[in-house]
């Protein structure tokens, strides 16, 4: 939902054509809390969330000329920049593959819902429904692991213990399942 007090398209165009610092400041004020909220959920660190805010809004300043209002809303364009920055940060992150995989599918699903208000209590319900919609595409073993991680908030070790399989097997099932889900979701989004 757009803020009726701000004409985000006009502000972004002012940044693009006039390099307006005042318009940029208004965009920054509007989007910074939303980007921070997204960053906290996906990067799980206040510092990294604030880094995402800075990187995203710097890219908006630098690339504003690439925005064309006839191709979409400013929120869509800025959230795409944000998502790409987040993916880049996740790729650079020096953590185990387990931690990286655990956040791999949410940015794809969340992008569909991110234009709703950042603190909308129903957003997690939307993401859960979206994930549930795609789970049937996976083999049962992968479904079990993905469901346990994302819908039941279990750790990979808890799943391995419960299923009585090695931790590496659970990690492999999760990676394979997420790769299949990601591919299916991206194919569906490309056809929309």
mmCIF file of C-alpha atoms in Angstrom:
data_model
loop_
_atom_site.group_PDB
_atom_site.id
_atom_site.type_symbol
_atom_site.label_atom_id
_atom_site.label_comp_id
_atom_site.label_asym_id
_atom_site.label_seq_id
_atom_site.Cartn_x
_atom_site.Cartn_y
_atom_site.Cartn_z
ATOM 1 C CA UNK A 1 0.000 0.000 0.000
ATOM 2 C CA UNK A 2 1.475 3.350 -1.024
ATOM 3 C CA UNK A 3 1.740 6.209 1.429
ATOM 4 C CA UNK A 4 -0.825 8.751 0.200
ATOM 5 C CA UNK A 5 1.205 11.643 1.646
ATOM 6 C CA UNK A 6 4.148 10.856 -0.639
ATOM 7 C CA UNK A 7 4.224 10.536 -4.395
ATOM 8 C CA UNK A 8 6.991 7.955 -4.532
ATOM 9 C CA UNK A 9 7.107 7.967 -8.332
ATOM 10 C CA UNK A 10 7.623 11.732 -8.428
ATOM 11 C CA UNK A 11 10.294 11.540 -5.735
ATOM 12 C CA UNK A 12 12.206 8.793 -7.528
ATOM 13 C CA UNK A 13 11.995 10.690 -10.804
ATOM 14 C CA UNK A 14 13.335 13.821 -9.085
ATOM 15 C CA UNK A 15 16.285 11.791 -7.821
ATOM 16 C CA UNK A 16 16.768 10.365 -11.304
ATOM 17 C CA UNK A 17 16.526 13.544 -13.352
ATOM 18 C CA UNK A 18 17.495 16.302 -10.926
ATOM 19 C CA UNK A 19 19.634 14.417 -8.387
ATOM 20 C CA UNK A 20 17.354 15.976 -5.766
ATOM 21 C CA UNK A 21 18.761 15.397 -2.287
ATOM 22 C CA UNK A 22 15.480 16.476 -0.708
ATOM 23 C CA UNK A 23 13.520 13.891 -2.696
ATOM 24 C CA UNK A 24 16.146 11.264 -1.878
ATOM 25 C CA UNK A 25 15.874 12.097 1.832
ATOM 26 C CA UNK A 26 12.115 11.517 1.690
ATOM 27 C CA UNK A 27 12.607 8.190 -0.100
ATOM 28 C CA UNK A 28 15.251 7.224 2.441
ATOM 29 C CA UNK A 29 12.936 8.082 5.338
ATOM 30 C CA UNK A 30 10.079 6.087 3.784
ATOM 31 C CA UNK A 31 12.019 2.966 2.763
ATOM 32 C CA UNK A 32 14.734 2.657 5.437
ATOM 33 C CA UNK A 33 12.492 1.097 8.139
ATOM 34 C CA UNK A 34 10.960 -1.333 5.633
ATOM 35 C CA UNK A 35 14.346 -2.423 4.306
ATOM 36 C CA UNK A 36 15.693 -2.735 7.862
ATOM 37 C CA UNK A 37 12.749 -4.965 8.798
ATOM 38 C CA UNK A 38 13.409 -7.178 5.776
ATOM 39 C CA UNK A 39 17.127 -7.262 6.607
ATOM 40 C CA UNK A 40 16.542 -8.268 10.224
ATOM 41 C CA UNK A 41 14.497 -11.249 9.118
ATOM 42 C CA UNK A 42 16.869 -12.405 6.402
ATOM 43 C CA UNK A 43 20.285 -11.421 7.680
ATOM 44 C CA UNK A 44 19.468 -11.888 11.382
ATOM 45 C CA UNK A 45 21.678 -9.076 12.538
ATOM 46 C CA UNK A 46 20.974 -5.427 13.252
ATOM 47 C CA UNK A 47 24.351 -4.460 11.813
ATOM 48 C CA UNK A 48 23.799 -6.394 8.601
ATOM 49 C CA UNK A 49 20.211 -5.110 8.337
ATOM 50 C CA UNK A 50 21.488 -1.542 8.541
ATOM 51 C CA UNK A 51 24.166 -2.411 5.980
ATOM 52 C CA UNK A 52 21.354 -3.623 3.705
ATOM 53 C CA UNK A 53 19.550 -0.295 4.196
ATOM 54 C CA UNK A 54 22.695 1.638 3.280
ATOM 55 C CA UNK A 55 23.625 -0.554 0.298
ATOM 56 C CA UNK A 56 20.091 -0.581 -1.091
ATOM 57 C CA UNK A 57 19.486 3.130 -0.792
ATOM 58 C CA UNK A 58 22.948 3.962 -2.133
ATOM 59 C CA UNK A 59 22.137 1.799 -5.163
ATOM 60 C CA UNK A 60 18.804 3.632 -5.508
ATOM 61 C CA UNK A 61 20.679 6.950 -5.583
ATOM 62 C CA UNK A 62 23.244 5.663 -8.068
ATOM 63 C CA UNK A 63 20.818 3.786 -10.333
ATOM 64 C CA UNK A 64 17.728 5.995 -10.151
ATOM 65 C CA UNK A 65 18.043 6.740 -13.876
ATOM 66 C CA UNK A 66 17.273 3.068 -14.551
ATOM 67 C CA UNK A 67 13.787 3.423 -13.055
ATOM 68 C CA UNK A 68 10.994 3.781 -15.596
ATOM 69 C CA UNK A 69 7.518 4.387 -14.123
ATOM 70 C CA UNK A 70 5.784 2.735 -17.073
ATOM 71 C CA UNK A 71 7.460 -0.565 -16.135
ATOM 72 C CA UNK A 72 6.215 -0.653 -12.552
ATOM 73 C CA UNK A 73 5.725 0.989 -9.200
ATOM 74 C CA UNK A 74 8.677 2.575 -7.419
ATOM 75 C CA UNK A 75 8.170 0.184 -4.509
ATOM 76 C CA UNK A 76 8.582 -2.786 -6.843
ATOM 77 C CA UNK A 77 11.758 -1.333 -8.315
ATOM 78 C CA UNK A 78 13.286 -0.432 -4.946
ATOM 79 C CA UNK A 79 12.351 -3.799 -3.409
ATOM 80 C CA UNK A 80 13.999 -5.516 -6.368
ATOM 81 C CA UNK A 81 17.163 -3.528 -5.705
ATOM 82 C CA UNK A 82 16.851 -4.489 -2.010
ATOM 83 C CA UNK A 83 16.371 -8.179 -2.783
ATOM 84 C CA UNK A 84 19.387 -8.208 -5.093
ATOM 85 C CA UNK A 85 21.511 -6.483 -2.454
ATOM 86 C CA UNK A 86 20.352 -9.017 0.125
ATOM 87 C CA UNK A 87 21.256 -11.918 -2.174
ATOM 88 C CA UNK A 88 24.698 -10.393 -2.704
ATOM 89 C CA UNK A 89 25.203 -10.022 1.042
ATOM 90 C CA UNK A 90 24.124 -13.608 1.649
ATOM 91 C CA UNK A 91 26.554 -14.837 -0.992
ATOM 92 C CA UNK A 92 29.399 -12.879 0.592
ATOM 93 C CA UNK A 93 28.519 -13.944 4.081
ATOM 94 C CA UNK A 94 31.273 -16.106 5.535
ATOM 95 C CA UNK A 95 29.084 -18.636 7.313
ATOM 96 C CA UNK A 96 28.436 -22.327 6.944
ATOM 97 C CA UNK A 97 26.344 -23.551 4.040
ATOM 98 C CA UNK A 98 23.747 -24.702 6.556
ATOM 99 C CA UNK A 99 23.097 -21.124 7.674
ATOM 100 C CA UNK A 100 23.039 -19.865 4.097
ATOM 101 C CA UNK A 101 20.633 -22.565 2.949
ATOM 102 C CA UNK A 102 18.291 -21.868 5.850
ATOM 103 C CA UNK A 103 17.434 -18.468 4.322
ATOM 104 C CA UNK A 104 17.654 -19.444 0.667
ATOM 105 C CA UNK A 105 13.983 -19.765 -0.227
ATOM 106 C CA UNK A 106 12.415 -16.959 1.836
ATOM 107 C CA UNK A 107 13.702 -14.033 -0.254
ATOM 108 C CA UNK A 108 12.085 -15.551 -3.364
ATOM 109 C CA UNK A 109 8.760 -16.106 -1.643
ATOM 110 C CA UNK A 110 8.876 -12.917 0.353
ATOM 111 C CA UNK A 111 9.376 -10.732 -2.696
ATOM 112 C CA UNK A 112 5.807 -11.590 -3.658
ATOM 113 C CA UNK A 113 4.541 -10.193 -0.346
ATOM 114 C CA UNK A 114 7.111 -7.491 0.484
ATOM 115 C CA UNK A 115 5.071 -4.639 -0.972
ATOM 116 C CA UNK A 116 2.574 -5.060 1.834
ATOM 117 C CA UNK A 117 3.224 -3.078 4.978
ATOM 118 C CA UNK A 118 6.543 -4.180 6.488
ATOM 119 C CA UNK A 119 5.069 -4.979 9.897
ATOM 120 C CA UNK A 120 1.876 -6.595 8.606
ATOM 121 C CA UNK A 121 1.122 -9.457 11.005
ATOM 122 C CA UNK A 122 -0.376 -11.508 8.160
ATOM 123 C CA UNK A 123 2.804 -11.499 6.081
ATOM 124 C CA UNK A 124 4.206 -14.659 7.679
ATOM 125 C CA UNK A 125 0.869 -16.364 7.006
ATOM 126 C CA UNK A 126 1.166 -15.401 3.339
ATOM 127 C CA UNK A 127 4.686 -16.828 3.166
ATOM 128 C CA UNK A 128 3.617 -20.029 4.903
ATOM 129 C CA UNK A 129 0.742 -20.488 2.453
ATOM 130 C CA UNK A 130 3.055 -19.842 -0.494
ATOM 131 C CA UNK A 131 5.609 -22.358 0.743
ATOM 132 C CA UNK A 132 2.890 -24.917 1.489
ATOM 133 C CA UNK A 133 1.569 -24.452 -2.046
ATOM 134 C CA UNK A 134 4.881 -25.656 -3.513
ATOM 135 C CA UNK A 135 5.774 -28.431 -1.050
ATOM 136 C CA UNK A 136 3.808 -31.111 -2.915
ATOM 137 C CA UNK A 137 6.306 -30.791 -5.782
ATOM 138 C CA UNK A 138 9.060 -32.366 -3.674
ATOM 139 C CA UNK A 139 9.786 -36.026 -2.949
ATOM 140 C CA UNK A 140 8.505 -37.036 0.519
ATOM 141 C CA UNK A 141 11.951 -37.023 2.192
ATOM 142 C CA UNK A 142 12.667 -33.485 0.980
ATOM 143 C CA UNK A 143 9.136 -32.343 1.871
ATOM 144 C CA UNK A 144 9.661 -33.590 5.421
ATOM 145 C CA UNK A 145 12.906 -31.658 5.883
ATOM 146 C CA UNK A 146 11.692 -28.410 4.280
ATOM 147 C CA UNK A 147 8.420 -28.538 6.245
ATOM 148 C CA UNK A 148 10.308 -29.198 9.501
ATOM 149 C CA UNK A 149 12.762 -26.317 8.972
ATOM 150 C CA UNK A 150 10.380 -23.663 7.658
ATOM 151 C CA UNK A 151 6.982 -24.495 9.064
ATOM 152 C CA UNK A 152 7.922 -26.160 12.356
ATOM 153 C CA UNK A 153 11.113 -24.166 13.117
ATOM 154 C CA UNK A 154 13.200 -27.247 13.850
ATOM 155 C CA UNK A 155 16.975 -27.214 13.604
ATOM 156 C CA UNK A 156 18.728 -29.502 11.175
ATOM 157 C CA UNK A 157 20.163 -31.478 14.102
ATOM 158 C CA UNK A 158 16.692 -31.942 15.615
ATOM 159 C CA UNK A 159 15.442 -33.257 12.277
ATOM 160 C CA UNK A 160 18.397 -35.621 11.913
ATOM 161 C CA UNK A 161 17.802 -36.969 15.419
ATOM 162 C CA UNK A 162 14.068 -37.393 14.838
ATOM 163 C CA UNK A 163 14.497 -39.105 11.462
ATOM 164 C CA UNK A 164 17.522 -41.063 12.671
ATOM 165 C CA UNK A 165 19.611 -40.076 9.645
ATOM 166 C CA UNK A 166 23.015 -38.353 9.449
ATOM 167 C CA UNK A 167 23.071 -34.560 9.616
ATOM 168 C CA UNK A 168 24.674 -34.480 6.160
ATOM 169 C CA UNK A 169 21.664 -36.325 4.731
ATOM 170 C CA UNK A 170 19.291 -33.743 6.192
ATOM 171 C CA UNK A 171 21.430 -30.916 4.773
ATOM 172 C CA UNK A 172 21.454 -32.564 1.347
ATOM 173 C CA UNK A 173 17.689 -33.062 1.367
ATOM 174 C CA UNK A 174 17.205 -29.429 2.347
ATOM 175 C CA UNK A 175 19.550 -28.135 -0.370
ATOM 176 C CA UNK A 176 17.948 -30.300 -3.057
ATOM 177 C CA UNK A 177 14.433 -29.427 -1.930
ATOM 178 C CA UNK A 178 15.171 -25.700 -1.837
ATOM 179 C CA UNK A 179 16.801 -25.821 -5.266
ATOM 180 C CA UNK A 180 13.690 -27.495 -6.711
ATOM 181 C CA UNK A 181 11.344 -25.054 -4.959
ATOM 182 C CA UNK A 182 13.359 -22.050 -6.060
ATOM 183 C CA UNK A 183 13.350 -23.240 -9.667
ATOM 184 C CA UNK A 184 9.589 -23.838 -9.625
ATOM 185 C CA UNK A 185 8.807 -20.490 -7.982
ATOM 186 C CA UNK A 186 11.023 -18.573 -10.396
ATOM 187 C CA UNK A 187 9.446 -20.351 -13.372
ATOM 188 C CA UNK A 188 5.984 -19.471 -12.112
ATOM 189 C CA UNK A 189 6.967 -15.841 -11.495
ATOM 190 C CA UNK A 190 8.425 -15.616 -14.998
ATOM 191 C CA UNK A 191 5.070 -16.687 -16.449
ATOM 192 C CA UNK A 192 3.078 -14.116 -14.411
#
